[in-house]
Amino acid sequence: VKEVAVPAVKPLAAAPAAPPRLFEERDLLLDGVAHLNLAGQPDSEEKARSIFLSLIQRYPQSRWRPAAEMFIRLIDERDAFGEMSRQDRLLVDKTRTERARALQENDHLKKAVRELTEKLQSETAALTQENEQLKGDLQRLKALEIELQKRERMLR
C-alpha cells in the first residue's frame, strides 16, 4: 500500500476582529433607528435625535455620520411640518369661526335691511297719502279763494 502524502492543513486564521468602536457606532445608529420605530411613544423622536447627535459628536469621522445627520434633518423637518400642520389647523379653525361670524352678521344685516325697507315702504305710502290729501286741500283752498274773490267783486 502506497502512502499518500497529505499536505499539512494550515489552521484558518481568525477573521480580524472589528474594533469595538465600529460596533458601538453601528449600535448607536441602530438604537436611534429603533427609537424612530417607536413613533407612538412620547419623546421617541427626541430620544432618537439625541442618540444620532451623540454618534456625530463622539465619532465625527464615522462612516455612519451621514446617515445620522440625515435622520436628524428628517426629524427636524417632520417637527417643522407638524408645527406647520398645527398652524394650518389653527388657521382653518379661525377661518371657520370668522366665516360663521360673518354669516351671522350677514343674516343680521339682511334682517335690518328688510326691516328698513318695510319701514321705508310704509313711510312712503303714508307720505304719498298725505301728499294726495294736501293736493286735495290745496285744490279746495284755490276753489275757496276763487269763491271769495267772486263774493268780494259782488260786494263792491
Short mmCIF file of C-alpha atoms in Angstrom, two decimals:
data_model
loop_
_atom_site.label_atom_id
_atom_site.label_comp_id
_atom_site.label_asym_id
_atom_site.label_seq_id
_atom_site.Cartn_x
_atom_site.Cartn_y
_atom_site.Cartn_z
CA VAL A 1 0.00 0.00 0.00
CA LYS A 2 1.33 3.22 -1.08
CA GLU A 3 1.08 6.03 1.29
CA VAL A 4 -0.28 9.29 0.04
CA ALA A 5 1.18 12.36 1.48
CA VAL A 6 -1.43 14.59 2.99
CA PRO A 7 -0.49 18.17 2.80
CA ALA A 8 -0.42 19.91 6.08
CA VAL A 9 -3.54 21.92 6.68
CA LYS A 10 -2.99 25.41 7.86
CA PRO A 11 -5.32 26.38 10.58
CA LEU A 12 -7.75 29.04 9.41
CA ALA A 13 -6.70 32.35 10.61
CA ALA A 14 -9.38 34.04 12.65
CA ALA A 15 -11.01 36.92 10.87
CA PRO A 16 -9.60 40.14 12.08
CA ALA A 17 -11.86 41.37 14.85
CA ALA A 18 -13.59 44.61 14.11
CA PRO A 19 -12.64 47.32 16.50
CA PRO A 20 -15.22 47.70 19.27
CA ARG A 21 -15.65 51.33 18.27
CA LEU A 22 -17.14 50.30 14.93
CA PHE A 23 -19.73 48.15 16.66
CA GLU A 24 -20.56 50.95 19.09
CA GLU A 25 -21.08 53.42 16.23
CA ARG A 26 -23.33 51.00 14.41
CA ASP A 27 -25.19 50.16 17.63
CA LEU A 28 -25.82 53.86 18.27
CA LEU A 29 -27.24 54.26 14.78
CA LEU A 30 -29.42 51.16 15.16
CA ASP A 31 -30.57 52.29 18.59
CA GLY A 32 -31.62 55.66 17.12
CA VAL A 33 -33.49 53.92 14.31
CA ALA A 34 -35.19 51.67 16.85
CA HIS A 35 -36.42 54.75 18.71
CA LEU A 36 -37.76 56.15 15.46
CA ASN A 37 -39.75 52.95 15.01
CA LEU A 38 -41.42 53.65 18.38
CA ALA A 39 -43.09 56.77 16.96
CA GLY A 40 -46.23 56.22 19.03
CA GLN A 41 -44.36 56.64 22.31
CA PRO A 42 -43.79 60.08 23.78
CA ASP A 43 -40.38 61.63 23.14
CA SER A 44 -39.23 58.70 20.97
CA GLU A 45 -38.15 61.04 18.16
CA GLU A 46 -36.35 63.34 20.59
CA LYS A 47 -34.50 60.34 22.08
CA ALA A 48 -33.57 59.16 18.59
CA ARG A 49 -32.34 62.65 17.71
CA SER A 50 -30.16 62.81 20.83
CA ILE A 51 -28.70 59.36 20.04
CA PHE A 52 -27.84 60.48 16.49
CA LEU A 53 -26.27 63.67 17.85
CA SER A 54 -24.26 61.58 20.30
CA LEU A 55 -22.97 59.43 17.46
CA ILE A 56 -21.93 62.54 15.48
CA GLN A 57 -20.24 64.15 18.46
CA ARG A 58 -18.46 61.04 19.73
CA TYR A 59 -17.42 59.75 16.33
CA PRO A 60 -17.08 62.71 13.95
CA GLN A 61 -15.26 60.60 11.35
CA SER A 62 -17.71 57.70 11.49
CA ARG A 63 -18.99 56.18 8.29
CA TRP A 64 -22.47 56.35 9.92
CA ARG A 65 -22.28 60.14 10.36
CA PRO A 66 -24.06 61.00 7.05
CA ALA A 67 -26.91 58.63 7.93
CA ALA A 68 -27.20 60.11 11.42
CA GLU A 69 -27.19 63.65 10.01
CA MET A 70 -29.88 62.69 7.52
CA PHE A 71 -32.05 61.21 10.29
CA ILE A 72 -31.63 64.41 12.32
CA ARG A 73 -32.66 66.52 9.31
CA LEU A 74 -35.69 64.29 8.71
CA ILE A 75 -36.72 64.52 12.37
CA ASP A 76 -36.33 68.31 12.30
CA GLU A 77 -38.29 68.57 9.04
CA ARG A 78 -41.04 66.35 10.42
CA ASP A 79 -41.23 68.55 13.53
CA ALA A 80 -41.39 71.66 11.34
CA PHE A 81 -44.08 70.04 9.21
CA GLY A 82 -46.02 69.10 12.35
CA GLU A 83 -45.83 72.71 13.53
CA MET A 84 -46.97 73.95 10.13
CA SER A 85 -49.85 71.47 10.20
CA ARG A 86 -50.82 72.67 13.67
CA GLN A 87 -50.73 76.28 12.48
CA ASP A 88 -52.76 75.32 9.41
CA ARG A 89 -55.39 73.71 11.64
CA LEU A 90 -55.47 76.84 13.80
CA LEU A 91 -55.90 78.99 10.70
CA VAL A 92 -58.66 76.72 9.40
CA ASP A 93 -60.43 76.89 12.77
CA LYS A 94 -60.02 80.66 12.88
CA THR A 95 -61.31 80.95 9.31
CA ARG A 96 -64.33 78.79 10.13
CA THR A 97 -65.07 80.91 13.20
CA GLU A 98 -64.72 84.14 11.24
CA ARG A 99 -66.88 82.73 8.43
CA ALA A 100 -69.60 81.71 10.89
CA ARG A 101 -69.44 85.17 12.47
CA ALA A 102 -69.59 86.82 9.04
CA LEU A 103 -72.59 84.69 8.02
CA GLN A 104 -74.34 85.56 11.27
CA GLU A 105 -73.58 89.26 10.74
CA ASN A 106 -74.77 88.94 7.13
CA ASP A 107 -78.06 87.43 8.30
CA HIS A 108 -78.44 90.21 10.86
CA LEU A 109 -77.75 92.85 8.19
CA LYS A 110 -80.25 91.23 5.80
CA LYS A 111 -82.87 91.34 8.53
CA ALA A 112 -82.06 95.00 9.27
CA VAL A 113 -82.27 95.88 5.55
CA ARG A 114 -85.59 94.05 5.26
CA GLU A 115 -86.97 95.93 8.30
CA LEU A 116 -85.71 99.26 6.95
CA THR A 117 -87.20 98.52 3.52
CA GLU A 118 -90.58 97.72 5.07
CA LYS A 119 -90.39 100.88 7.18
CA LEU A 120 -89.45 102.93 4.11
CA GLN A 121 -92.34 101.45 2.12
CA SER A 122 -94.84 102.19 4.90
CA GLU A 123 -93.49 105.72 5.34
CA THR A 124 -93.57 106.24 1.56
CA ALA A 125 -97.19 105.06 1.46
CA ALA A 126 -98.08 107.36 4.37
CA LEU A 127 -96.32 110.33 2.73
CA THR A 128 -97.98 109.61 -0.60
CA GLN A 129 -101.37 109.51 1.09
CA GLU A 130 -100.58 112.74 2.96
CA ASN A 131 -99.36 114.33 -0.29
CA GLU A 132 -102.64 113.40 -2.03
CA GLN A 133 -104.61 114.81 0.89
CA LEU A 134 -102.58 118.04 0.74
CA LYS A 135 -103.19 118.28 -3.03
CA GLY A 136 -106.90 117.91 -2.39
CA ASP A 137 -106.77 120.51 0.38
CA LEU A 138 -104.85 122.85 -1.92
CA GLN A 139 -107.46 122.47 -4.67
CA ARG A 140 -110.24 123.18 -2.16
CA LEU A 141 -108.34 126.23 -0.93
CA LYS A 142 -107.96 127.50 -4.50
CA ALA A 143 -111.63 126.93 -5.10
CA LEU A 144 -112.47 128.77 -1.88
CA GLU A 145 -110.16 131.64 -2.83
CA ILE A 146 -111.83 131.92 -6.21
CA GLU A 147 -115.23 131.88 -4.48
CA LEU A 148 -114.05 134.52 -2.04
CA GLN A 149 -112.83 136.73 -4.87
CA LYS A 150 -116.18 136.38 -6.65
CA ARG A 151 -118.04 137.44 -3.49
CA GLU A 152 -115.78 140.37 -2.95
CA ARG A 153 -116.45 141.55 -6.52
CA MET A 154 -120.15 141.23 -5.98
CA LEU A 155 -119.98 143.21 -2.81
CA ARG A 156 -118.27 146.14 -4.49
#
